[in-house]
């Protein structure tokens, strides 16, 4: 039998490569834009018609190509960027495989116009589906314009596979963002159907992000900066309160190249854990610089995946840097009640009937009379408005507490009401006041704070449950008649591993073997009709995927228990309960948010009040 293996003709080989490199119009946009970056352009124009199916045109003012290169660039594996295998170890350019133009030209009508700065005249090349149609001299500006028309004209299968125009345009915009976000110094203009979609002037990274997303975005960003021997990280993360349910604003760039990495995404997400709701994703724009020798970009035709030599350390560094950045702009207030003036809310004992307030009037008072005495006035602390809308800043101002600044008028009748004086004493130790059986109002040096009692208590309990060094075990409520429960062998195994932990929460559980457990005590406030069901549901969640790690498991357990045992909205609290909740909340590590990211409090700064009432 004769030999049967043959080399494929170039046109077929190119189409096969195109299948990998150019899956949709957005892939062609990506390749063309990347070429302009590699060409050192400072101004780039992208024109799209019919979501790229009819036309994709990219114009740059980069280095341009010689007459010969303008033909050569359409050859497969024709590249100016690497020459030998070793060069692959030190790639600094976006392209290097020499496949993109060959692939695009095999499935479209392509026109290239290019001129080097040193040349008098430019050159134009026309190619239709790999077929060279001609080259001529043209008058054109320095740089290159590539026009890709009728993409997939000869690959109907692929053309039919494309999504709606809206969706394809969305992909193109995404490809544009990935390049624009990493080159803020380059001017970009993007026209869709003859309308300007984006015009991005040259600027810094923050300006670029704001130009892409809108001015409101400026206040949402927290800077990240970390230098280490292995990796330098810079960029921004979104503030936790702006995390969204949908993905889309998560960007990693390595050495100027957009990169997908679910693993490193996890590192960022982990740093936001407990600060945002479980179903939300944080925004981030993180730029990593590493030694090109320590990464491999050449593992995927579109080069959006990168292998790192020491991915574990990089994971740890990213996680720590993001955590640190959040910490710096932390939403964590530190209230010092020692230096804090007491609340001025009157305490009315439960059983005391409410008295009509008595109003005393000074009959000699003349509002138009000019006083020679120092005026009794209300002066509010003049504090520059915080540049960072963070709690910490609100709390660290060193002004005297508001109550000290307000000079109250002397009692008009000269003899203070005794009952009020006694009340003042009681108020002196108060930390807050409950309203609507659901909220607690308290104050700090720079604002009024409204606390949601349920979310706040969840946070307090959660941190207590998570605190491994907690010597004090949370006291349980002893059962008059201990209850025996029997669990499946699997559940019994998990529970026996966790009995000490359950003990810390206030359960007293004895393992009797063969799946039987005797429950002597349950946590205070624990109101559940069926303890077995409750324990089973917790054990079930401990078996969920993604909770294999002990820390994930204890976090989950702490969260479930905190939710279960927390004081609910609508419950009337005694003064001591209010005080201890306020005090405990402000000694939490993350007082501003419940374990699943809901707000525990709302601060109205005195500045805001001043503005509101126009002082
Ligand atoms: P690669 O980028 O992997 O080298 P391409 O097929 O994208 O492969 O491009 C082939 C070559 O064509 C590049 O190496 C470069 O020399 C040249 N080239 C492509 N686009 C441009 C451009 N916009 N300006 C200048 N040169 C370009
Ligand atoms: Mg390229």
Coordinates of C-alpha atoms and ligand atoms in Angstrom, one line a residue:
X1 CA 0.0 0.0 0.0
X2 CA 1.3 3.4 -0.9
X3 CA 2.0 6.2 1.7
X4 CA -1.2 8.0 2.7
X5 CA -0.1 10.9 4.8
X6 CA 0.0 14.2 3.0
X7 CA 0.8 17.8 4.1
X8 CA -2.3 20.0 4.1
X9 CA -2.3 22.9 1.7
X10 CA -1.8 26.2 3.4
X11 CA -5.3 27.4 2.8
X12 CA -6.7 24.4 4.7
X13 CA -4.1 24.6 7.5
X14 CA -4.9 28.3 7.9
X15 CA -8.6 27.6 8.2
X16 CA -8.0 25.0 10.8
X17 CA -5.9 27.5 12.7
X18 CA -8.5 30.1 12.3
X19 CA -11.0 27.8 14.0
X20 CA -8.9 28.0 17.1
X21 CA -7.8 31.7 16.9
X22 CA -10.9 33.3 15.4
X23 CA -14.1 31.9 16.9
X24 CA -16.1 35.1 16.5
X25 CA -15.7 38.7 15.4
X26 CA -14.5 39.6 18.9
X27 CA -11.5 37.3 18.5
X28 CA -10.5 39.1 15.3
X29 CA -10.8 42.4 17.2
X30 CA -8.6 41.1 19.9
X31 CA -5.9 40.0 17.6
X32 CA -5.9 43.2 15.5
X33 CA -5.9 45.4 18.6
X34 CA -3.0 43.4 20.1
X35 CA -1.0 43.9 16.9
X36 CA -1.4 47.7 17.3
X37 CA 0.0 47.5 20.8
X38 CA 2.9 45.5 19.7
X39 CA 3.5 48.0 16.9
X40 CA 3.9 50.7 19.6
X41 CA 0.8 52.7 18.6
X42 CA -0.3 55.7 20.8
X43 CA -3.6 56.2 19.0
X44 CA -5.9 53.4 17.9
X45 CA -9.2 53.6 16.1
X46 CA -11.7 50.7 15.9
X47 CA -14.6 50.7 13.6
X48 CA -17.3 48.0 13.6
X49 CA -20.2 47.4 11.3
X50 CA -22.9 44.8 11.8
X51 CA -21.2 43.6 15.0
X52 CA -18.0 42.8 13.1
X53 CA -19.7 40.5 10.6
X54 CA -19.6 43.2 7.8
X55 CA -16.5 45.1 8.9
X56 CA -13.8 45.3 11.5
X57 CA -11.4 48.0 10.8
X58 CA -8.4 48.9 13.1
X59 CA -6.2 51.9 12.4
X60 CA -3.0 52.6 14.4
X61 CA -0.2 55.1 14.3
X62 CA 2.4 52.4 15.1
X63 CA 5.6 51.4 13.4
X64 CA 4.0 50.2 10.1
X65 CA 5.4 47.6 7.8
X66 CA 7.7 47.4 4.8
X67 CA 6.5 46.5 1.4
X68 CA 7.7 42.9 1.9
X69 CA 6.4 42.5 5.5
X70 CA 3.0 43.7 4.4
X71 CA 2.8 40.5 2.3
X72 CA 4.7 38.3 4.7
X73 CA 2.5 39.0 7.7
X74 CA -0.3 36.9 6.1
X75 CA 1.9 33.8 5.9
X76 CA 1.4 31.3 8.6
X77 CA 4.0 31.4 11.4
X78 CA 5.2 34.7 10.1
X79 CA 6.1 36.9 13.0
X80 CA 8.6 39.6 13.7
X81 CA 8.4 38.9 17.4
X82 CA 10.4 35.8 18.1
X83 CA 13.1 34.0 16.2
X84 CA 14.1 31.0 18.2
X85 CA 12.6 28.7 20.7
X86 CA 14.5 30.4 23.6
X87 CA 12.6 33.7 22.8
X88 CA 9.4 32.0 24.0
X89 CA 10.9 32.2 27.5
X90 CA 11.0 36.0 27.5
X91 CA 7.9 37.1 25.7
X92 CA 7.0 40.8 26.2
X93 CA 4.7 41.2 23.2
X94 CA 1.1 40.4 22.9
X95 CA 1.5 38.2 19.8
X96 CA 4.3 35.8 18.9
X97 CA 2.7 32.8 17.2
X98 CA 2.4 34.5 13.8
X99 CA -1.0 33.0 13.2
X100 CA -3.5 35.7 13.6
X101 CA -3.3 37.6 10.3
X102 CA -3.0 34.3 8.4
X103 CA -6.0 32.9 10.1
X104 CA -8.1 36.0 9.6
X105 CA -7.2 36.3 6.0
X106 CA -8.2 32.7 5.4
X107 CA -11.8 33.4 6.4
X108 CA -12.4 37.0 5.3
X109 CA -11.7 39.7 2.7
X110 CA -8.8 41.6 4.2
X111 CA -7.3 44.9 3.1
X112 CA -4.1 46.1 4.7
X113 CA -2.7 49.6 4.3
X114 CA 0.6 50.4 6.0
X115 CA 3.4 52.8 6.0
X116 CA 6.6 53.0 8.1
X117 CA 7.6 56.4 9.4
X118 CA 10.8 56.3 7.4
X119 CA 9.1 55.5 4.1
X120 CA 7.8 58.0 1.6
X121 CA 4.9 56.0 0.4
X122 CA 2.8 53.3 1.9
X123 CA 1.7 49.9 0.5
X124 CA -1.8 48.2 0.2
X125 CA -2.3 44.5 0.1
X126 CA -5.6 42.7 -0.7
X127 CA -6.3 39.1 0.3
X128 CA -9.5 37.2 0.0
X129 CA -9.7 33.9 1.8
X130 CA -6.0 33.2 1.6
X131 CA -5.9 34.2 -2.0
X132 CA -3.5 37.0 -2.7
X133 CA -5.3 39.5 -4.9
X134 CA -2.7 42.2 -5.3
X135 CA -0.4 44.8 -3.8
X136 CA 0.0 48.4 -4.8
X137 CA 1.6 51.6 -3.5
X138 CA -0.7 54.0 -1.7
X139 CA -0.7 57.3 0.0
X140 CA -1.5 56.7 3.6
X141 CA -0.5 58.1 7.0
X142 CA 2.2 56.5 9.1
X143 CA 1.0 53.3 10.8
X144 CA -1.4 50.5 9.7
X145 CA -5.0 50.0 8.9
X146 CA -6.4 46.5 8.7
X147 CA -9.9 46.1 7.3
X148 CA -11.6 42.8 7.7
X149 CA -14.7 42.4 5.7
X150 CA -17.3 39.6 5.5
X151 CA -15.9 37.5 8.2
X152 CA -16.6 33.8 7.8
X153 CA -17.8 34.4 4.2
X154 CA -16.3 30.9 3.2
X155 CA -17.2 29.1 6.5
X156 CA -21.0 29.1 6.6
X157 CA -21.0 26.7 9.6
X158 CA -19.2 29.2 11.7
X159 CA -21.2 32.2 10.4
X160 CA -24.4 30.4 11.3
X161 CA -23.1 29.6 14.7
X162 CA -22.7 33.3 15.7
X163 CA -25.0 34.8 18.3
X164 CA -27.3 37.8 17.9
X165 CA -25.8 41.1 16.9
X166 CA -26.2 42.4 20.4
X167 CA -24.4 39.5 21.9
X168 CA -21.5 39.6 19.4
X169 CA -21.2 43.3 20.0
X170 CA -21.0 42.6 23.7
X171 CA -18.1 40.2 23.1
X172 CA -16.4 42.9 21.0
X173 CA -16.8 45.5 23.7
X174 CA -15.3 43.0 26.2
X175 CA -12.3 42.4 23.9
X176 CA -11.9 46.2 23.6
X177 CA -12.0 46.6 27.4
X178 CA -9.3 44.0 27.9
X179 CA -6.9 45.9 25.7
X180 CA -8.0 49.4 26.8
X181 CA -7.8 48.6 30.5
X182 CA -4.2 47.7 30.2
X183 CA -3.0 50.6 28.0
X184 CA -4.4 53.7 29.7
X185 CA -1.8 55.9 28.1
X186 CA -3.0 55.0 24.6
X187 CA -5.9 57.0 23.0
X188 CA -8.7 54.7 21.8
X189 CA -11.7 55.5 19.7
X190 CA -14.4 52.9 19.0
X191 CA -17.1 53.5 16.4
X192 CA -20.0 51.2 16.1
X193 CA -22.3 51.7 13.0
X194 CA -20.7 55.2 12.5
X195 CA -21.5 56.2 16.1
X196 CA -18.8 56.8 18.7
X197 CA -19.2 54.2 21.4
X198 CA -16.0 55.2 23.3
X199 CA -13.5 57.9 23.1
X200 CA -10.7 57.3 25.6
X201 CA -8.1 60.0 26.1
X202 CA -4.7 59.1 27.4
X203 CA -4.5 59.1 31.3
X204 CA -3.8 57.0 34.3
X205 CA -5.4 53.7 35.1
X206 CA -8.1 55.2 37.4
X207 CA -9.1 57.7 34.7
X208 CA -9.2 54.9 32.2
X209 CA -11.5 52.8 34.4
X210 CA -13.7 55.9 34.9
X211 CA -13.8 56.7 31.2
X212 CA -14.9 53.1 30.5
X213 CA -17.5 52.7 33.3
X214 CA -18.7 56.2 34.1
X215 CA -17.8 59.0 36.5
X216 CA -19.7 57.4 39.4
X217 CA -17.1 54.6 39.4
X218 CA -14.4 56.8 40.8
X219 CA -15.7 56.5 44.4
X220 CA -16.0 52.8 44.2
X221 CA -12.3 51.9 43.8
X222 CA -9.7 51.0 46.4
X223 CA -6.1 50.9 45.3
X224 CA -4.0 47.8 45.6
X225 CA -0.2 47.9 45.6
X226 CA 2.2 45.2 46.5
X227 CA 5.9 44.7 45.6
X228 CA 7.6 41.4 46.2
X229 CA 10.5 39.5 44.7
X230 CA 8.1 37.1 42.9
X231 CA 5.5 39.5 41.7
X232 CA 4.4 43.1 41.7
X233 CA 0.7 43.8 42.0
X234 CA -1.1 47.0 41.3
X235 CA -4.5 48.1 40.4
X236 CA -7.9 48.5 42.0
X237 CA -10.5 46.5 43.7
X238 CA -14.2 47.6 44.0
X239 CA -15.4 48.5 47.5
X240 CA -17.3 45.6 49.0
X241 CA -20.6 47.4 49.1
X242 CA -20.6 47.7 45.3
X243 CA -20.1 44.0 44.7
X244 CA -22.6 42.8 42.1
X245 CA -24.5 39.6 41.6
X246 CA -23.4 39.3 38.0
X247 CA -19.8 38.8 36.8
X248 CA -18.1 41.1 34.4
X249 CA -15.8 43.5 36.2
X250 CA -13.1 40.9 37.2
X251 CA -9.9 41.5 35.4
X252 CA -6.4 40.0 35.9
X253 CA -3.6 41.2 33.7
X254 CA -0.2 39.6 33.7
X255 CA 2.7 41.5 32.0
X256 CA 0.1 43.5 30.2
X257 CA -2.0 40.6 29.0
X258 CA -5.5 39.8 30.0
X259 CA -5.7 36.5 31.8
X260 CA -8.4 34.2 33.0
X261 CA -7.7 32.4 36.3
X262 CA -10.5 30.8 38.3
X263 CA -7.8 29.8 40.9
X264 CA -6.5 33.4 41.4
X265 CA -10.1 34.7 41.3
X266 CA -10.7 32.5 44.3
X267 CA -7.8 34.3 46.1
X268 CA -9.5 37.7 45.6
X269 CA -12.9 36.4 46.4
X270 CA -11.6 34.8 49.6
X271 CA -10.3 38.2 50.7
X272 CA -13.8 39.6 50.4
X273 CA -15.4 36.8 52.2
X274 CA -17.8 37.9 54.9
X275 CA -17.7 41.4 53.5
X276 CA -20.1 40.8 50.6
X277 CA -23.1 38.6 50.2
X278 CA -22.4 35.0 49.2
X279 CA -24.0 35.4 45.8
X280 CA -22.1 38.6 44.9
X281 CA -18.8 38.9 43.1
X282 CA -16.2 41.6 43.9
X283 CA -14.9 43.9 41.1
X284 CA -11.2 44.0 40.5
X285 CA -8.7 45.3 38.1
X286 CA -5.4 43.7 39.1
X287 CA -2.2 44.0 37.2
X288 CA 0.6 41.6 37.9
X289 CA 4.2 42.0 36.7
X290 CA 6.3 38.8 36.8
X291 CA 9.5 37.7 35.3
X292 CA 8.4 36.3 31.8
X293 CA 10.7 33.4 32.5
X294 CA 8.4 32.2 35.3
X295 CA 5.3 32.0 33.2
X296 CA 4.1 30.1 30.1
X297 CA 1.7 32.0 27.9
X298 CA 1.8 29.5 25.1
X299 CA -0.7 27.0 26.5
X300 CA -3.8 28.2 24.7
X301 CA -4.3 29.6 21.1
X302 CA -6.0 32.7 22.4
X303 CA -3.4 33.1 25.1
X304 CA -5.9 34.0 27.8
X305 CA -4.5 31.3 30.1
X306 CA -1.2 31.4 31.7
X307 CA 0.8 28.9 33.6
X308 CA 2.8 30.2 36.6
X309 CA 5.8 28.4 38.1
X310 CA 4.8 29.3 41.6
X311 CA 1.1 29.7 41.5
X312 CA 0.6 28.9 45.2
X313 CA 2.8 31.8 46.4
X314 CA 1.1 34.1 43.9
X315 CA -2.2 33.0 45.3
X316 CA -1.1 33.9 48.8
X317 CA 0.4 37.2 47.8
X318 CA -2.8 38.3 45.9
X319 CA -5.0 37.2 48.7
X320 CA -2.9 39.1 51.3
X321 CA -2.6 42.3 49.1
X322 CA -6.3 42.5 48.5
X323 CA -7.1 41.9 52.2
X324 CA -4.6 44.5 53.1
X325 CA -6.1 47.0 50.7
X326 CA -9.6 46.4 52.1
X327 CA -8.2 46.7 55.6
X328 CA -6.6 50.1 54.8
X329 CA -9.9 51.4 53.6
X330 CA -11.6 49.3 56.1
X331 CA -15.2 49.8 57.0
X332 CA -14.3 49.0 60.6
X333 CA -15.1 51.7 63.1
X334 CA -13.4 51.6 66.5
X335 CA -15.7 53.2 69.0
X336 CA -14.1 54.2 72.3
X337 CA -16.9 54.4 74.8
X338 CA -14.6 55.6 77.5
X339 CA -14.1 58.9 75.9
X340 CA -17.6 58.9 74.5
X341 CA -20.4 61.1 75.8
X342 CA -23.4 59.2 76.9
X343 CA -26.5 58.9 74.8
X344 CA -29.2 61.5 75.5
X345 CA -32.2 59.3 75.0
X346 CA -34.5 59.2 78.0
X347 CA -35.1 55.8 79.5
X348 CA -38.6 55.1 80.4
X349 CA -39.0 52.1 82.7
X350 CA -41.3 49.5 81.3
X351 CA -44.1 49.9 83.8
X352 CA -44.0 53.6 84.2
X353 CA -46.8 55.6 82.5
X354 CA -45.6 58.1 80.0
X355 CA -46.0 61.7 81.3
X356 CA -46.9 64.6 79.2
X357 CA -43.8 66.7 78.9
X358 CA -43.9 70.0 80.8
X359 CA -42.8 73.1 78.8
X360 CA -41.4 76.0 80.7
X361 CA -41.5 79.4 79.1
X362 CA -39.4 82.4 80.1
X363 CA -41.9 85.3 80.0
X364 CA -39.0 87.8 79.9
X365 CA -37.4 86.4 76.8
X366 CA -37.2 88.9 73.9
X367 CA -35.8 87.3 70.7
X368 CA -34.8 90.7 69.3
X369 CA -32.8 91.9 72.4
X370 CA -29.1 92.0 71.8
X371 CA -27.2 90.1 74.5
X372 CA -24.1 91.4 76.1
X373 CA -23.6 88.0 77.7
X374 CA -21.8 85.4 75.6
X375 CA -24.4 84.0 73.4
X376 CA -25.8 80.6 74.1
X377 CA -25.2 78.9 70.8
X378 CA -25.1 75.6 69.1
X379 CA -21.8 75.1 67.4
X380 CA -21.2 72.0 65.5
X381 CA -17.7 70.5 65.1
X382 CA -16.2 71.9 61.9
X383 CA -14.7 68.8 60.4
X384 CA -13.3 68.6 56.9
X385 CA -15.5 66.2 55.0
X386 CA -13.8 62.8 54.9
X387 CA -12.0 62.2 51.7
X388 CA -12.5 58.5 52.1
X389 CA -16.0 57.5 52.9
X390 CA -14.8 54.9 55.3
X391 CA -15.9 54.3 58.8
X392 CA -12.4 54.5 60.2
X393 CA -12.0 58.0 59.1
X394 CA -15.3 58.9 60.5
X395 CA -14.2 57.6 63.9
X396 CA -10.7 58.7 64.2
X397 CA -11.3 62.5 64.2
X398 CA -10.2 63.9 67.4
X399 CA -12.9 66.5 67.9
X400 CA -14.6 66.8 71.3
X401 CA -17.9 64.9 71.4
X402 CA -20.8 66.9 70.2
X403 CA -22.5 67.1 73.5
X404 CA -19.5 69.0 74.9
X405 CA -19.7 71.6 72.2
X406 CA -23.4 72.3 72.4
X407 CA -23.8 74.8 75.2
X408 CA -27.2 74.1 76.7
X409 CA -29.0 77.1 78.1
X410 CA -29.1 77.3 81.9
X411 CA -32.3 76.1 83.5
X412 CA -34.7 79.1 83.3
X413 CA -36.3 78.6 86.6
X414 CA -33.1 78.0 88.5
X415 CA -34.2 74.7 90.1
X416 CA -33.7 71.7 87.9
X417 CA -36.4 69.1 87.9
X418 CA -35.3 66.3 90.2
X419 CA -36.6 63.5 88.1
X420 CA -34.7 64.7 85.1
X421 CA -31.5 64.8 87.0
X422 CA -32.0 61.2 88.2
X423 CA -32.7 60.2 84.6
X424 CA -29.5 61.9 83.5
X425 CA -27.7 59.6 85.8
X426 CA -29.2 56.6 84.2
X427 CA -28.6 58.0 80.8
X428 CA -24.9 58.4 81.7
X429 CA -24.3 54.7 81.3
X430 CA -26.4 54.1 78.2
X431 CA -24.9 53.0 75.0
X432 CA -28.0 53.0 72.8
X433 CA -31.7 53.2 72.6
X434 CA -34.0 50.8 70.9
X435 CA -36.7 51.9 68.5
X436 CA -39.4 49.9 66.7
X437 CA -38.1 46.8 68.7
X438 CA -35.7 46.4 65.8
X439 CA -33.1 49.2 65.6
X440 CA -30.7 50.7 68.0
X441 CA -29.6 54.3 67.8
X442 CA -26.3 55.3 69.2
X443 CA -23.7 58.0 68.4
X444 CA -20.0 58.3 67.8
X445 CA -17.8 61.3 67.8
X446 CA -18.8 62.2 64.3
X447 CA -22.2 60.8 63.6
X448 CA -25.4 59.2 64.6
X449 CA -25.4 55.4 64.1
X450 CA -28.5 53.3 63.5
X451 CA -27.9 49.6 64.1
X452 CA -30.0 46.8 62.8
X453 CA -30.2 44.5 65.9
X454 CA -30.5 41.3 64.0
X455 CA -27.7 41.8 61.5
X456 CA -25.5 43.2 64.3
X457 CA -26.1 40.3 66.6
X458 CA -25.4 37.8 63.8
X459 CA -22.0 39.5 63.4
X460 CA -21.3 39.4 67.1
X461 CA -22.2 35.7 67.4
X462 CA -20.3 34.8 64.3
X463 CA -17.1 36.4 65.4
X464 CA -17.5 34.7 68.8
X465 CA -18.0 31.3 67.2
X466 CA -15.1 31.9 64.9
X467 CA -12.8 32.9 67.7
X468 CA -10.7 29.8 68.4
X469 CA -9.0 31.4 71.3
X470 CA -12.2 32.0 73.1
X471 CA -11.6 30.7 76.6
X472 CA -15.1 31.4 77.7
X473 CA -17.4 28.8 76.3
X474 CA -20.8 30.1 75.4
X475 CA -23.0 28.8 78.3
X476 CA -25.7 26.4 77.2
X477 CA -29.1 25.9 78.6
X478 CA -29.3 22.5 80.4
X479 CA -32.1 20.3 79.3
X480 CA -34.3 18.9 82.0
X481 CA -34.8 15.7 80.1
X482 CA -31.7 15.1 77.9
X483 CA -32.7 14.2 74.4
X484 CA -31.3 11.2 72.5
X485 CA -30.9 11.4 68.7
X486 CA -29.8 8.7 66.3
X487 CA -28.0 9.7 63.1
X488 CA -26.9 7.9 60.0
X489 CA -23.4 6.4 60.2
X490 CA -22.1 9.2 57.8
X491 CA -23.6 12.0 59.9
X492 CA -22.6 10.4 63.1
X493 CA -19.0 10.3 61.9
X494 CA -19.1 14.0 61.0
X495 CA -20.8 15.0 64.3
X496 CA -18.3 13.1 66.4
X497 CA -15.5 15.0 64.7
X498 CA -17.2 18.2 65.6
X499 CA -18.6 17.7 69.1
X500 CA -16.0 19.9 70.7
X501 CA -16.9 22.6 68.3
X502 CA -20.6 22.2 69.0
X503 CA -19.7 22.4 72.7
X504 CA -18.1 25.8 72.1
X505 CA -21.5 27.0 70.8
X506 CA -23.3 25.9 73.9
X507 CA -24.3 22.4 73.0
X508 CA -23.4 19.6 75.3
X509 CA -23.4 16.5 73.2
X510 CA -22.3 13.0 74.4
X511 CA -21.4 10.4 71.8
X512 CA -22.9 7.1 72.9
X513 CA -21.6 5.2 69.9
X514 CA -23.5 3.4 67.1
X515 CA -24.9 6.8 65.9
X516 CA -26.5 7.7 69.2
X517 CA -25.9 11.1 70.8
X518 CA -27.3 12.5 74.0
X519 CA -28.0 16.2 74.1
X520 CA -27.6 17.6 77.6
X521 CA -27.6 21.3 76.8
X522 CA -28.5 23.5 73.9
X523 CA -27.5 27.1 73.3
X524 CA -29.4 30.0 74.9
X525 CA -32.1 31.5 72.8
X526 CA -32.1 28.3 70.8
X527 CA -35.7 27.8 69.7
X528 CA -36.0 24.9 67.4
X529 CA -38.7 22.2 67.5
X530 CA -36.5 19.5 66.3
X531 CA -32.9 19.4 67.3
X532 CA -32.1 16.3 65.2
X533 CA -33.3 18.0 62.1
X534 CA -31.3 21.1 62.9
X535 CA -28.1 19.1 63.6
X536 CA -28.7 17.1 60.4
X537 CA -29.1 20.2 58.3
X538 CA -25.9 21.6 59.7
X539 CA -24.0 18.4 59.0
X540 CA -25.5 18.3 55.5
X541 CA -24.0 21.8 54.8
X542 CA -20.7 20.6 56.1
X543 CA -20.6 17.9 53.5
X544 CA -21.2 20.4 50.6
X545 CA -18.5 20.6 48.0
X546 CA -16.2 23.6 48.5
X547 CA -16.3 23.1 52.3
X548 CA -13.7 20.4 52.5
X549 CA -11.3 22.8 54.3
X550 CA -11.7 22.8 58.1
X551 CA -11.7 26.6 58.1
X552 CA -14.5 26.7 55.5
X553 CA -16.5 24.3 57.5
X554 CA -16.2 26.1 60.8
X555 CA -17.0 29.4 59.0
X556 CA -20.2 27.8 57.7
X557 CA -21.1 26.3 61.0
X558 CA -20.5 29.6 62.8
X559 CA -22.6 31.5 60.2
X560 CA -25.5 29.1 60.4
X561 CA -25.4 29.1 64.2
X562 CA -25.2 32.9 64.3
X563 CA -28.2 33.2 62.1
X564 CA -30.1 30.7 64.1
X565 CA -29.3 32.2 67.5
X566 CA -29.3 35.8 66.8
X567 CA -31.8 38.3 68.3
X568 CA -34.5 38.8 65.7
X569 CA -36.0 42.0 64.5
X570 CA -39.1 42.8 66.5
X571 CA -37.8 41.6 69.8
X572 CA -37.8 44.1 72.6
X573 CA -34.5 44.4 74.3
X574 CA -33.6 45.3 77.9
X575 CA -31.2 48.2 78.4
X576 CA -28.3 45.8 79.3
X577 CA -28.9 43.8 76.2
X578 CA -28.8 47.0 74.1
X579 CA -25.6 48.1 75.8
X580 CA -23.8 44.8 75.4
X581 CA -24.9 44.5 71.8
X582 CA -23.5 47.9 70.9
X583 CA -20.3 47.3 72.8
X584 CA -19.8 43.8 71.4
X585 CA -20.5 45.0 67.9
X586 CA -17.9 47.6 68.0
X587 CA -15.3 45.2 69.3
X588 CA -15.9 43.0 66.2
X589 CA -13.3 42.8 63.5
X590 CA -15.8 43.6 60.8
X591 CA -18.6 45.5 62.7
X592 CA -20.1 47.0 59.6
X593 CA -21.4 43.9 58.0
X594 CA -23.3 40.7 58.9
X595 CA -21.6 37.4 58.2
X596 CA -23.3 37.3 54.8
X597 CA -22.5 40.8 53.9
X598 CA -25.6 42.8 54.9
X599 CA -25.1 46.1 56.6
X600 CA -25.3 46.1 60.3
X601 CA -25.5 49.9 60.7
X602 CA -25.9 53.2 59.0
X603 CA -24.0 56.2 60.0
X604 CA -25.3 59.7 59.5
X605 CA -22.4 62.0 59.9
X606 CA -22.8 65.3 61.6
X607 CA -21.5 66.9 58.5
X608 CA -24.5 65.4 56.6
X609 CA -26.8 66.7 59.3
X610 CA -25.2 70.1 59.1
X611 CA -25.7 70.2 55.4
X612 CA -29.2 68.9 55.7
X613 CA -30.3 71.6 58.1
X614 CA -27.9 74.2 56.6
X615 CA -25.9 75.2 59.6
Ligands
LIG1 P1 2.0 37.8 15.8 O1 1.4 39.0 16.3 O2 1.9 36.6 16.6 O3 3.5 38.1 15.4 P2 0.2 38.3 13.6 O4 -0.3 37.4 12.5 O5 -0.7 38.9 14.5 O6 1.3 37.4 14.4 O7 1.1 39.4 12.9 C1 2.2 39.0 12.0 C2 3.2 40.1 12.0 O8 2.7 41.2 11.2 C3 3.6 40.7 13.3 O9 4.7 39.9 13.9 C4 4.1 42.1 12.9 O10 5.4 42.1 12.5 C5 3.2 42.4 11.7 N1 2.0 43.2 12.1 C6 0.8 42.8 12.3 N2 0.0 43.9 12.6 C7 0.7 45.0 12.6 C8 0.5 46.4 12.8 N3 -0.7 46.8 13.2 N4 1.5 47.2 12.7 C9 2.8 46.8 12.4 N5 3.1 45.5 12.2 C10 2.1 44.6 12.3
LIG2 MG1 -0.6 39.3 16.5

